[in-house]
Every structure is written in C-alpha cells, then in structure tokens.
Amino acid sequence: MPCGASVDLAGAGRHDPDARPVRGLRGIGGLSSAAHSLSLAHRSDFVKAVFHDLMPSHFCRGYLIMSSAEAAPNEENDSAFLDAEPVSSSLTIIDVVLIGGLTFSLSFVFGLAYGVYLGTQGYTSQEIVGHFDLPEGQEIGMLLGLGALFIGPVLLVPIFARLRGVRLADLGFRRSDRRFYLYALLGLVFVLGVGLALERFLDASDIALLSEANDDLLASDGLPLIVSLVLAILLVPFAEELFFRAALYNAFVQYMPGLAAGFLGTIVFTAVHTQYLLLGGWAAAVGLFQIFLLGGILMWLYSQSRSIWPPVLLHSANNTIAFLVVIYLI
C-alpha cells in the first residue's frame, strides 16, 4: 500500500523536511541484494515500487534512507519499547556475562596488586592481611574494589565490541537530539519528586540507618572522599550506562521484544544495587523502588535516543544530588 515515503539509494536524494529517518529494514528478504544488482539508474525506481506496493504502512513511516553509509548519528527514534528493533550489531548475552565476570575478577587483581605494593614496603604477609582490617586499609580496599567494578566495563565493553566487529556508534556513542537531554532533566525532577514523596514511609530509625551507613565516608577527609565523589559523579554513571544500557539492553533485545528487554534490564540493574538490602525494612524497599524507577527512565532514554549520553547525564545528575544529600542533609 502506498506510504508516501521518499527512497534514495544513492544517498543524495530528495529530502522532505517533515519526514523522519527510519532504520531497521536491512534484513527484509533479498530486497537489498536484489536492488544492489540493478544499475544505479534503476535502483531507486525498483525499490520505490517494491516498498510502495508490498510493504505494510507501519514499515513506511517517513523518509527511508538506504545507502551504504549509516544514518545520521542524531537521527530520531520514536519507537516505543514494544516496537524497539535490534541495532545492526551488538554484543551477545555471553559477551555481557563474560564482561561481568572479568569485571569482578578485576577487583581481586586490584586487591592483589595493592598487597604486592605493601610487600615492597616491607610488610609481612600477616601484616598485609591485618592491614585490611584497619580503617585505612578498609578505605583503600573499598576504593580499589569499587574502582575495579566500574573501570571494568569502561575497558572491556569497547574491547569486546572491537573483537565482535561491533561499532561504538551502535552501542550509543553518537550524538543525540537535544530534546532527549530535556527529557533527562525532566526525568531527574520526576525521580526526585517521587523520592521526596516516599520519605513519608521512613521513620527516624530508617534515617538513622542511612546516617550511620555514611559516617565512615564523611569521617574520611581528603583522598577517600574525593575519590568517592569522582566515582559517584563521573565514573559510575558512565560505566553503568555502558554496561546495562549499551551492552545488556542491546543483547537482550536481540532475543525478545523491546519492552521485555527494557524491563528485564531494569530488573538486573536494580538487583545489583544490593547495598539497599542492608538497610532492611521500608528503607530497603524505598531505596530499591527508587533505583528501579531510575533504571526504567534510563532504559527508556537510551532506547529512544539510541545514544548513551542522555542517560549518562541523568545518571550523573542524580548521583550528584544524592551525594550532596548524604554530605549535607543526612
């Protein structure tokens, strides 16, 4: 059925200012190879005829660009979770599992390296083990462990992508339409509003638990506090968006509908934030619900923009506010 889409195989066709680029039609039958075998002068007419007469209308929403070059990096993607299509290439679920396992192994490697360093400073093996029971050793051990957990995805996701022939642009390293940055800020306001509303479910004992959990961090002046700030605001948002959205979501969406992939990815994102379980009671439930809500908004931003940067902005802004609240209000 005619859909009014303008098709250009040569990449220099007519542009309708009201039309929008649409992706995801590469694998339709043998259409692409058949069109390629025709002369350049007849390709456009051939594909027009096929799409005009054979393709259902929901495949023809806008201006179809079919060229050897990729679509513009800031192209719009208005498909909802339910209609989300896999990108042209992505990491597999096995890749994501391997990245996760190697990331946890990196924590052990960092700790071992610190132990070797202490050995070069004259510490005996017993003193090295006992050092991690001291406040200074616990702080350094925590920072090394957290640093490894978030440095891991930053290093490993691009490495696995290169080994698999996956372009970084397909993972989300591309420009995004400005409206998605506005959506990110609106999402931040929404998450903060829900958080304030949920405070009514917390009593004085819950607030005391939160305060006690952060006493050690606030008592450590100097380097540990600065490193924690850098981790929370810069490294953690980038690493988590790279792993949970760019790698995990794209792996899931190869095997299931976009809505299911987004929901399952958000569940995994929530489940790894086990620190909230230590609070117990309503404090744990409220904390996990906020993480689930934040994860859902981050997943929606990524699936719609196909860019990692809007969710990184929201994630970083959220962590910044949470860090300031911990320091000044709790």
XYZ file of N, CA and C in Angstrom, residues 44-306:
789
model
N 16.546 3.220 -7.613
C 15.555 3.986 -6.876
C 14.145 3.625 -7.305
N 13.908 3.508 -8.609
C 12.567 3.173 -9.091
C 12.168 1.779 -8.652
N 13.119 0.852 -8.683
C 12.816 -0.522 -8.292
C 12.375 -0.608 -6.825
N 13.160 0.030 -5.927
C 12.840 -0.037 -4.508
C 11.569 0.728 -4.201
N 11.369 1.850 -4.898
C 10.124 2.591 -4.716
C 8.927 1.700 -4.996
N 9.005 0.998 -6.098
C 7.872 0.157 -6.491
C 7.619 -0.934 -5.465
N 8.693 -1.574 -5.003
C 8.516 -2.664 -4.049
C 7.936 -2.155 -2.747
N 8.526 -1.076 -2.187
C 8.025 -0.546 -0.927
C 6.635 0.051 -1.088
N 6.379 0.597 -2.251
C 5.109 1.261 -2.483
C 3.974 0.253 -2.502
N 4.231 -0.925 -3.061
C 3.159 -1.887 -3.289
C 3.132 -3.031 -2.287
N 4.296 -3.389 -1.694
C 4.350 -4.597 -0.890
C 4.431 -4.354 0.603
N 5.084 -3.273 1.028
C 5.349 -3.116 2.442
C 4.142 -2.542 3.171
N 3.820 -3.092 4.360
C 2.731 -2.527 5.162
C 3.077 -1.137 5.632
N 2.025 -0.399 5.952
C 2.209 1.032 6.228
C 3.076 1.281 7.442
N 3.079 0.362 8.432
C 3.854 0.668 9.631
C 5.346 0.538 9.384
N 5.780 -0.015 8.227
C 7.189 -0.023 7.882
C 7.590 1.237 7.132
N 6.609 2.046 6.787
C 6.884 3.171 5.887
C 6.627 4.502 6.558
N 7.115 4.655 7.779
C 6.847 5.882 8.496
C 7.968 6.868 8.236
N 7.884 7.628 7.161
C 8.846 8.691 6.981
C 9.769 8.499 5.812
N 10.921 9.096 5.932
C 11.861 9.172 4.824
C 12.902 8.069 4.960
N 12.843 7.045 4.074
C 13.721 5.889 4.171
C 15.052 6.184 3.490
N 16.119 6.091 4.243
C 17.438 6.312 3.661
C 18.143 4.968 3.605
N 18.372 4.435 2.381
C 19.037 3.155 2.224
C 20.285 3.362 1.385
N 21.394 3.602 2.064
C 22.654 3.810 1.376
C 23.718 3.002 2.076
N 24.902 2.962 1.519
C 25.979 2.227 2.151
C 26.449 2.906 3.421
N 26.207 4.188 3.528
C 26.580 4.920 4.735
C 25.514 4.733 5.788
N 25.910 4.898 7.068
C 24.955 4.802 8.163
C 24.096 6.045 8.204
N 22.914 5.926 8.813
C 22.056 7.085 9.015
C 22.756 8.058 9.943
N 22.290 9.301 9.922
C 22.931 10.346 10.727
C 22.905 9.960 12.184
N 23.969 10.256 12.941
C 24.040 9.825 14.329
C 22.990 10.445 15.222
N 22.417 11.562 14.851
C 21.410 12.190 15.699
C 20.006 11.945 15.173
N 19.836 10.839 14.416
C 18.523 10.566 13.876
C 17.527 10.271 14.986
N 16.264 10.562 14.780
C 15.242 10.364 15.778
C 14.773 8.930 15.756
N 14.376 8.452 16.915
C 13.848 7.105 17.029
C 12.640 7.180 17.929
N 11.467 7.171 17.333
C 10.241 7.352 18.095
C 9.584 6.042 18.467
N 10.240 4.907 18.180
C 9.618 3.632 18.515
C 9.597 3.462 20.022
N 8.512 2.910 20.521
C 8.410 2.635 21.945
C 9.143 1.343 22.242
N 9.237 1.016 23.543
C 9.867 -0.232 23.932
C 9.277 -1.396 23.133
N 7.953 -1.394 22.963
C 7.277 -2.522 22.348
C 7.691 -2.708 20.902
N 8.068 -1.630 20.222
C 8.420 -1.694 18.812
C 9.924 -1.626 18.579
N 10.710 -1.626 19.672
C 12.147 -1.450 19.504
C 12.733 -2.593 18.697
N 13.620 -2.259 17.765
C 14.257 -3.244 16.926
C 15.733 -3.339 17.295
N 16.349 -4.507 17.089
C 17.768 -4.629 17.379
C 18.586 -3.695 16.504
N 19.700 -3.223 17.057
C 20.612 -2.450 16.230
C 21.294 -3.388 15.258
N 22.017 -2.816 14.289
C 22.607 -3.641 13.244
C 23.616 -4.636 13.798
N 24.280 -4.317 14.900
C 25.230 -5.232 15.514
C 25.303 -4.915 16.995
N 25.530 -5.927 17.813
C 25.598 -5.722 19.253
C 26.358 -6.872 19.874
N 26.708 -6.703 21.143
C 27.308 -7.788 21.891
C 26.254 -8.840 22.200
N 26.691 -10.053 22.467
C 25.769 -11.137 22.804
C 25.620 -11.227 24.321
N 24.644 -12.004 24.766
C 24.456 -12.209 26.203
C 25.681 -12.870 26.807
N 26.304 -13.788 26.080
C 27.525 -14.434 26.574
C 28.623 -13.395 26.763
N 28.737 -12.459 25.829
C 29.722 -11.384 25.977
C 29.477 -10.588 27.252
N 28.215 -10.273 27.511
C 27.880 -9.475 28.692
C 28.222 -10.239 29.970
N 27.932 -11.544 29.987
C 28.271 -12.362 31.157
C 29.782 -12.394 31.371
N 30.524 -12.553 30.292
C 31.986 -12.559 30.394
C 32.514 -11.223 30.899
N 31.941 -10.123 30.414
C 32.359 -8.797 30.868
C 32.098 -8.651 32.362
N 30.917 -9.112 32.812
C 30.603 -9.039 34.236
C 31.560 -9.865 35.074
N 31.858 -11.095 34.617
C 32.773 -11.952 35.365
C 34.182 -11.396 35.430
N 34.660 -10.888 34.304
C 36.002 -10.309 34.273
C 36.082 -9.037 35.115
N 34.985 -8.293 35.175
C 34.970 -7.077 35.990
C 35.122 -7.413 37.470
N 34.389 -8.433 37.941
C 34.544 -8.846 39.337
C 35.943 -9.408 39.585
N 36.497 -10.104 38.603
C 37.859 -10.621 38.746
C 38.858 -9.484 38.851
N 38.561 -8.374 38.184
C 39.457 -7.225 38.226
C 39.564 -6.663 39.642
N 38.494 -6.767 40.419
C 38.546 -6.320 41.817
C 39.593 -7.112 42.583
N 39.628 -8.426 42.352
C 40.631 -9.270 43.014
C 42.036 -8.891 42.565
N 42.182 -8.617 41.266
C 43.500 -8.244 40.739
C 43.976 -6.940 41.367
N 43.081 -5.957 41.501
C 43.461 -4.685 42.123
C 43.893 -4.899 43.579
N 43.124 -5.721 44.308
C 43.481 -6.004 45.696
C 44.822 -6.712 45.800
N 45.058 -7.661 44.884
C 46.336 -8.379 44.879
C 47.491 -7.430 44.581
N 47.267 -6.521 43.641
C 48.314 -5.556 43.305
C 48.644 -4.665 44.503
N 47.615 -4.277 45.259
C 47.864 -3.453 46.445
C 48.636 -4.246 47.499
N 48.314 -5.540 47.630
C 49.054 -6.381 48.560
C 50.516 -6.513 48.165
N 50.780 -6.650 46.858
C 52.167 -6.708 46.384
C 52.887 -5.400 46.679
N 52.178 -4.288 46.502
C 52.781 -2.989 46.814
C 53.167 -2.902 48.293
N 52.276 -3.365 49.178
C 52.592 -3.346 50.602
C 53.796 -4.229 50.897
N 53.899 -5.348 50.161
C 55.060 -6.225 50.355
C 56.364 -5.546 49.995
N 56.327 -4.701 48.973
C 57.546 -3.975 48.593
C 57.904 -2.897 49.611
N 56.939 -2.556 50.478
C 57.195 -1.546 51.514
C 57.634 -2.175 52.832
N 57.877 -3.491 52.812
C 58.398 -4.156 53.988
C 57.362 -4.852 54.849
N 56.090 -4.888 54.422
C 55.058 -5.567 55.194
C 55.219 -7.080 55.048
N 55.015 -7.800 56.151
C 54.967 -9.258 56.070
C 53.581 -9.684 55.612
N 53.422 -10.969 55.276
C 52.119 -11.448 54.801
C 51.048 -11.272 55.867
N 51.413 -11.544 57.156
C 50.431 -11.351 58.234
C 50.050 -9.880 58.377
N 51.017 -8.998 58.235
C 50.740 -7.564 58.353
C 49.879 -7.065 57.192
N 50.089 -7.649 56.004
C 49.270 -7.256 54.857
C 47.822 -7.638 55.077
N 47.590 -8.864 55.566
C 46.221 -9.310 55.844
C 45.596 -8.442 56.930
N 46.365 -8.154 57.986
C 45.844 -7.328 59.068
C 45.618 -5.891 58.661
N 46.359 -5.436 57.651
C 46.208 -4.048 57.194
C 44.799 -3.779 56.685
N 44.171 -4.782 56.063
C 42.826 -4.585 55.525
C 41.763 -4.572 56.616
N 42.165 -4.877 57.868
C 41.238 -4.757 58.996
C 41.310 -3.383 59.640
N 42.311 -2.618 59.290
C 42.452 -1.267 59.830
C 41.586 -0.299 59.029
N 41.158 0.823 59.636
C 40.331 1.800 58.906
C 40.956 2.256 57.594
N 42.260 2.547 57.617
C 42.929 3.000 56.394
C 42.894 1.908 55.318
N 43.185 0.672 55.725
C 43.166 -0.431 54.769
C 41.775 -0.703 54.230
N 40.750 -0.562 55.078
C 39.381 -0.779 54.634
C 38.962 0.275 53.612
N 39.368 1.520 53.853
C 39.038 2.586 52.907
C 39.692 2.331 51.550
N 40.980 2.004 51.580
C 41.689 1.766 50.321
C 41.133 0.532 49.631
N 40.847 -0.511 50.394
C 40.281 -1.718 49.800
C 38.928 -1.453 49.156
N 38.096 -0.647 49.818
C 36.785 -0.313 49.258
C 36.936 0.469 47.959
N 37.833 1.443 47.959
C 38.030 2.262 46.770
C 38.593 1.441 45.618
N 39.523 0.535 45.931
C 40.081 -0.321 44.887
C 39.006 -1.234 44.306
N 38.180 -1.809 45.191
C 37.127 -2.706 44.721
C 36.100 -1.983 43.870
N 35.640 -0.831 44.358
C 34.660 -0.064 43.592
C 35.250 0.445 42.284
N 36.500 0.908 42.355
C 37.146 1.393 41.142
C 37.238 0.310 40.085
N 37.594 -0.905 40.496
C 37.690 -2.014 39.543
C 36.328 -2.359 38.958
N 35.289 -2.323 39.787
C 33.947 -2.662 39.307
C 33.474 -1.728 38.205
N 33.900 -0.471 38.271
C 33.405 0.487 37.293
C 34.424 0.799 36.194
N 35.693 0.516 36.454
C 36.681 0.628 35.381
C 36.531 -0.546 34.420
N 36.136 -1.700 34.962
C 35.980 -2.904 34.146
C 35.125 -2.700 32.905
N 33.852 -2.267 33.056
C 33.028 -2.060 31.856
C 33.595 -1.026 30.891
N 34.207 0.031 31.432
C 34.756 1.076 30.561
C 35.853 0.506 29.663
N 36.634 -0.432 30.190
C 37.709 -1.042 29.402
C 37.205 -2.202 28.546
N 36.355 -3.042 29.130
C 36.022 -4.317 28.496
C 34.952 -4.209 27.419
N 33.965 -3.337 27.608
C 32.908 -3.230 26.593
C 33.482 -2.809 25.239
N 34.332 -1.765 25.158
C 34.922 -1.436 23.852
C 35.808 -2.553 23.296
N 36.535 -3.260 24.182
C 37.385 -4.355 23.714
C 36.545 -5.469 23.097
N 35.490 -5.887 23.778
C 34.613 -6.934 23.248
C 33.925 -6.465 21.974
N 33.562 -5.178 21.947
C 32.920 -4.648 20.739
C 33.862 -4.748 19.545
N 35.115 -4.420 19.749
C 36.081 -4.496 18.652
C 36.287 -5.947 18.212
N 36.356 -6.860 19.179
C 36.546 -8.269 18.838
C 35.358 -8.823 18.056
N 34.164 -8.331 18.353
C 32.951 -8.796 17.685
C 32.632 -8.011 16.418
N 33.430 -6.992 16.129
C 33.138 -6.174 14.961
C 31.959 -5.245 15.156
N 31.663 -4.905 16.407
C 30.547 -4.007 16.728
C 31.066 -2.578 16.791
N 30.430 -1.698 16.067
C 30.837 -0.300 16.074
C 30.379 0.393 17.352
N 31.178 1.306 17.852
C 30.811 2.041 19.057
C 29.548 2.859 18.841
N 29.314 3.307 17.609
C 28.091 4.052 17.322
C 26.854 3.198 17.576
N 26.947 1.894 17.306
C 25.809 1.005 17.546
C 25.575 0.774 19.034
N 26.583 1.016 19.850
C 26.423 0.896 21.296
C 25.878 2.172 21.923
N 25.902 3.268 21.178
C 25.349 4.511 21.704
C 26.307 5.674 21.735
N 27.520 5.499 21.203
C 28.467 6.610 21.148
C 28.157 7.449 19.909
N 27.084 8.190 20.028
C 26.623 9.042 18.938
C 25.898 10.240 19.523
N 25.783 11.265 18.707
C 25.065 12.452 19.162
C 23.580 12.151 19.297
N 22.937 12.911 20.142
C 21.513 12.722 20.368
C 20.770 14.020 20.104
N 19.522 13.885 19.730
C 18.672 15.058 19.591
C 18.577 15.785 20.937
N 18.577 17.106 20.898
C 18.606 17.885 22.136
C 17.404 17.638 23.025
N 16.293 17.247 22.437
C 15.094 17.068 23.260
C 15.286 15.944 24.278
N 16.163 14.974 23.988
C 16.367 13.887 24.933
C 17.136 14.345 26.164
N 17.946 15.390 26.032
C 18.589 15.962 27.214
C 17.552 16.678 28.080
N 16.564 17.297 27.438
C 15.472 17.887 28.193
C 14.671 16.800 28.905
N 14.414 15.701 28.205
C 13.709 14.581 28.834
C 14.506 14.048 30.026
N 15.837 14.048 29.916
C 16.671 13.578 31.021
C 16.484 14.465 32.252
N 16.456 15.776 32.045
C 16.258 16.692 33.173
C 14.864 16.546 33.765
N 13.859 16.360 32.906
C 12.500 16.125 33.405
C 12.434 14.816 34.183
N 13.144 13.809 33.699
C 13.201 12.542 34.421
C 13.832 12.691 35.784
N 14.866 13.538 35.881
C 15.508 13.795 37.161
C 14.531 14.437 38.136
N 13.786 15.424 37.666
C 12.793 16.086 38.517
C 11.753 15.078 38.992
N 11.328 14.198 38.100
C 10.326 13.194 38.459
C 10.863 12.235 39.523
N 12.092 11.739 39.329
C 12.684 10.811 40.296
C 12.845 11.476 41.661
N 13.312 12.727 41.672
C 13.474 13.432 42.940
C 12.129 13.672 43.616
N 11.099 13.998 42.815
C 9.769 14.204 43.384
C 9.222 12.941 44.016
N 9.401 11.816 43.337
C 8.951 10.539 43.907
C 9.730 10.234 45.183
N 11.040 10.524 45.162
C 11.842 10.273 46.358
C 11.366 11.077 47.553
N 11.028 12.336 47.327
C 10.506 13.163 48.422
C 9.168 12.641 48.924
N 8.329 12.179 47.995
C 7.031 11.649 48.391
C 7.168 10.374 49.215
N 8.205 9.579 48.912
C 8.385 8.308 49.618
C 9.011 8.490 50.996
N 9.512 9.677 51.279
C 10.114 9.909 52.593
C 9.109 9.745 53.725
N 7.837 9.882 53.403
C 6.820 9.746 54.439
C 6.767 8.327 54.996
N 7.298 7.366 54.228
C 7.300 5.975 54.686
C 8.507 5.654 55.561
N 9.437 6.609 55.698
C 10.630 6.390 56.505
C 10.451 7.035 57.872
N 10.802 6.299 58.921
C 10.732 6.864 60.265
C 12.131 7.262 60.733
N 12.230 7.682 61.960
C 13.514 8.177 62.479
C 14.586 7.096 62.475
N 14.201 5.848 62.738
C 15.194 4.770 62.762
C 15.773 4.517 61.378
N 14.931 4.649 60.330
C 15.432 4.474 58.965
C 16.440 5.566 58.611
N 16.138 6.800 58.985
C 17.057 7.909 58.722
C 18.362 7.699 59.477
N 18.267 7.169 60.713
C 19.474 6.894 61.488
C 20.342 5.843 60.813
N 19.725 4.820 60.195
C 20.482 3.802 59.471
C 21.226 4.405 58.288
N 20.554 5.284 57.568
C 21.199 5.932 56.444
C 22.369 6.785 56.904
N 22.182 7.505 57.997
C 23.243 8.360 58.526
C 24.432 7.533 58.983
N 24.162 6.414 59.681
C 25.238 5.552 60.171
C 26.024 4.943 59.017
N 25.314 4.595 57.926
C 25.978 3.967 56.787
C 26.960 4.910 56.110
N 26.775 6.213 56.275
C 27.648 7.183 55.608
C 28.638 7.850 56.557
N 28.627 7.467 57.836
C 29.528 8.102 58.799
C 30.996 7.880 58.440
N 31.322 6.638 58.018
C 32.723 6.335 57.707
C 33.208 7.160 56.520
N 32.347 7.321 55.542
C 32.736 8.101 54.368
C 32.985 9.555 54.736
N 32.083 10.137 55.531
C 32.210 11.546 55.891
C 33.372 11.789 56.838
N 33.720 10.753 57.637
C 34.832 10.904 58.580
C 36.179 10.862 57.874
N 36.212 10.349 56.655
C 37.477 10.218 55.935
C 37.718 11.468 55.089
N 38.405 12.422 55.675
C 38.729 13.641 54.940
C 39.802 13.336 53.895
N 39.875 14.173 52.897
C 40.951 14.048 51.929
C 40.647 13.102 50.792
N 41.645 12.270 50.449
C 41.603 11.465 49.236
C 40.394 10.528 49.140
N 40.049 9.737 50.180
C 38.908 8.831 50.031
C 37.606 9.545 49.665
N 37.376 10.702 50.271
C 36.161 11.446 49.971
C 36.182 11.977 48.538
N 37.327 12.473 48.105
C 37.442 12.999 46.737
C 37.269 11.884 45.714
N 37.925 10.743 45.967
C 37.806 9.609 45.046
C 36.370 9.123 44.992
N 35.707 9.053 46.141
C 34.309 8.639 46.164
C 33.433 9.583 45.354
N 33.724 10.883 45.450
C 32.970 11.880 44.699
C 33.161 11.683 43.195
N 34.408 11.475 42.773
C 34.691 11.263 41.348
C 34.022 9.984 40.855
N 34.098 8.921 41.656
C 33.459 7.657 41.273
C 31.957 7.842 41.096
N 31.315 8.473 42.081
C 29.857 8.580 42.083
C 29.333 9.457 40.956
N 30.048 10.532 40.644
C 29.515 11.529 39.708
C 29.968 11.282 38.273
N 31.183 10.790 38.094
C 31.727 10.654 36.740
C 31.825 9.199 36.283
N 32.565 8.384 37.021
C 32.855 7.029 36.545
C 31.656 6.104 36.638
N 30.957 6.118 37.763
C 29.831 5.184 37.953
C 28.730 5.387 36.904
N 28.265 6.615 36.658
C 27.214 6.770 35.640
C 27.644 6.276 34.264
N 28.854 6.632 33.848
C 29.314 6.225 32.524
C 29.459 4.703 32.432
N 30.067 4.099 33.457
C 30.287 2.654 33.434
C 28.970 1.881 33.463
N 28.036 2.306 34.300
C 26.768 1.586 34.403
C 25.927 1.751 33.151
N 25.925 2.923 32.552
C 25.178 3.086 31.304
C 25.810 2.266 30.180
N 27.116 2.186 30.180
C 27.810 1.395 29.174
C 27.476 -0.081 29.316
N 27.406 -0.560 30.545
C 27.142 -1.988 30.759
C 25.654 -2.324 30.654
N 24.806 -1.612 31.407
C 23.397 -2.002 31.497
C 22.572 -1.566 30.293
N 22.894 -0.438 29.710
C 22.115 0.013 28.559
C 22.791 -0.373 27.239
N 24.037 0.073 27.018
C 24.688 -0.164 25.727
C 24.946 -1.644 25.468
N 25.365 -2.380 26.496
C 25.696 -3.793 26.298
C 24.510 -4.706 26.610
N 23.976 -4.623 27.835
C 22.962 -5.581 28.273
C 21.647 -5.424 27.518
N 21.148 -4.215 27.416
C 19.870 -4.000 26.720
C 19.965 -4.424 25.256
N 21.029 -4.034 24.589
C 21.180 -4.401 23.184
C 21.323 -5.907 23.002
N 21.915 -6.588 24.002
C 21.995 -8.047 23.936
C 20.615 -8.675 24.129
N 19.855 -8.184 25.103
C 18.517 -8.724 25.362
C 17.584 -8.521 24.172
N 17.656 -7.347 23.539
C 16.687 -7.006 22.505
C 16.912 -7.828 21.239
N 18.023 -8.558 21.158
C 18.218 -9.472 20.035
C 17.335 -10.711 20.146
N 16.865 -11.011 21.382
C 16.150 -12.255 21.619
C 14.720 -12.070 22.114
N 14.322 -10.849 22.371
C 12.994 -10.613 22.922
C 12.503 -9.239 22.509
N 11.186 -8.976 22.644
C 10.665 -7.640 22.312
C 11.330 -6.556 23.156
N 11.307 -5.344 22.635
C 11.965 -4.239 23.313
C 11.438 -3.986 24.711
N 10.123 -4.121 24.908
C 9.543 -3.896 26.236
C 10.078 -4.903 27.239
N 10.130 -6.168 26.844
C 10.650 -7.210 27.732
C 12.134 -6.989 28.010
N 12.894 -6.601 26.976
C 14.321 -6.354 27.152
C 14.560 -5.188 28.115
N 13.771 -4.118 27.970
C 13.915 -2.976 28.861
C 13.554 -3.313 30.295
N 12.464 -4.087 30.476
C 12.036 -4.457 31.826
C 13.056 -5.380 32.486
N 13.521 -6.394 31.749
C 14.486 -7.332 32.317
C 15.801 -6.638 32.639
N 16.244 -5.741 31.747
C 17.472 -4.997 32.020
C 17.347 -4.123 33.257
N 16.168 -3.543 33.474
C 15.940 -2.709 34.657
C 15.923 -3.556 35.922
N 15.370 -4.767 35.842
C 15.385 -5.685 36.983
C 16.824 -6.025 37.375
N 17.654 -6.330 36.383
C 19.059 -6.652 36.660
C 19.767 -5.442 37.260
N 19.515 -4.265 36.712
C 20.106 -3.027 37.226
C 19.733 -2.815 38.685
N 18.475 -3.062 39.027
C 18.022 -2.906 40.416
C 18.651 -3.947 41.322
N 18.747 -5.180 40.821
C 19.214 -6.292 41.651
C 20.670 -6.137 42.081
N 21.494 -5.483 41.272
C 22.907 -5.366 41.636
C 23.147 -4.288 42.688
N 22.149 -3.462 42.955
C 22.300 -2.438 43.987
C 21.916 -3.029 45.351
N 22.699 -4.010 45.761
C 22.375 -4.772 46.971
C 22.619 -3.978 48.248
N 23.295 -2.850 48.170
C 23.591 -2.099 49.390
C 22.326 -1.652 50.106
N 21.239 -1.482 49.350
C 19.993 -1.049 49.977
C 19.369 -2.152 50.832
N 19.677 -3.397 50.514
C 19.142 -4.505 51.305
C 19.687 -4.479 52.727
N 20.873 -3.915 52.912
C 21.473 -3.852 54.246
C 20.675 -2.955 55.175
N 19.893 -2.044 54.628
C 19.101 -1.144 55.466
C 17.939 -1.863 56.112
N 17.351 -2.805 55.362
C 16.221 -3.555 55.891
C 14.943 -2.728 55.960
N 13.819 -3.410 56.090
C 12.534 -2.750 56.290
C 12.136 -1.848 55.135
N 11.407 -0.779 55.484
C 10.908 0.153 54.489
C 12.031 0.919 53.794
N 13.126 1.152 54.522
C 14.242 1.878 53.925
C 14.786 1.118 52.715
N 14.901 -0.204 52.831
C 15.372 -1.028 51.712
C 14.364 -1.007 50.571
N 13.078 -1.144 50.905
C 12.042 -1.165 49.868
C 11.987 0.156 49.111
N 12.060 1.272 49.851
C 12.016 2.583 49.214
C 13.240 2.798 48.333
N 14.411 2.424 48.845
C 15.634 2.591 48.070
C 15.621 1.784 46.782
N 15.194 0.524 46.863
C 15.155 -0.330 45.672
C 14.105 0.152 44.673
N 12.983 0.656 45.181
C 11.962 1.172 44.256
C 12.484 2.391 43.500
N 13.204 3.262 44.190
C 13.768 4.432 43.510
C 14.789 4.015 42.452
N 15.597 3.001 42.766
C 16.572 2.511 41.790
C 15.848 1.916 40.585
N 14.776 1.172 40.835
C 14.007 0.577 39.735
C 13.389 1.672 38.862
N 12.847 2.694 39.488
C 12.250 3.800 38.741
C 13.306 4.534 37.912
N 14.445 4.822 38.533
C 15.531 5.486 37.812
C 16.013 4.619 36.653
N 16.175 3.309 36.897
C 16.635 2.412 35.843
C 15.676 2.350 34.674
N 14.369 2.375 34.955
C 13.383 2.357 33.887
C 13.452 3.602 33.015
N 13.622 4.759 33.646
C 13.720 6.012 32.881
C 15.011 6.032 32.061
N 16.102 5.568 32.659
C 17.368 5.497 31.922
C 17.254 4.577 30.716
N 16.566 3.443 30.903
C 16.399 2.500 29.798
C 15.543 3.116 28.690
N 14.502 3.831 29.071
C 13.646 4.475 28.059
C 14.433 5.527 27.282
N 15.211 6.328 27.993
C 16.012 7.355 27.319
C 16.961 6.736 26.297
N 17.610 5.646 26.704
C 18.565 5.021 25.786
C 17.863 4.392 24.591
N 16.758 3.713 24.831
C 16.072 3.018 23.738
C 15.502 4.000 22.722
N 15.122 5.182 23.181
C 14.544 6.166 22.278
C 15.594 6.995 21.550
N 16.639 7.386 22.250
C 17.662 8.252 21.650
C 18.718 7.455 20.911
N 18.878 6.171 21.245
C 19.948 5.332 20.721
C 21.314 5.942 21.007
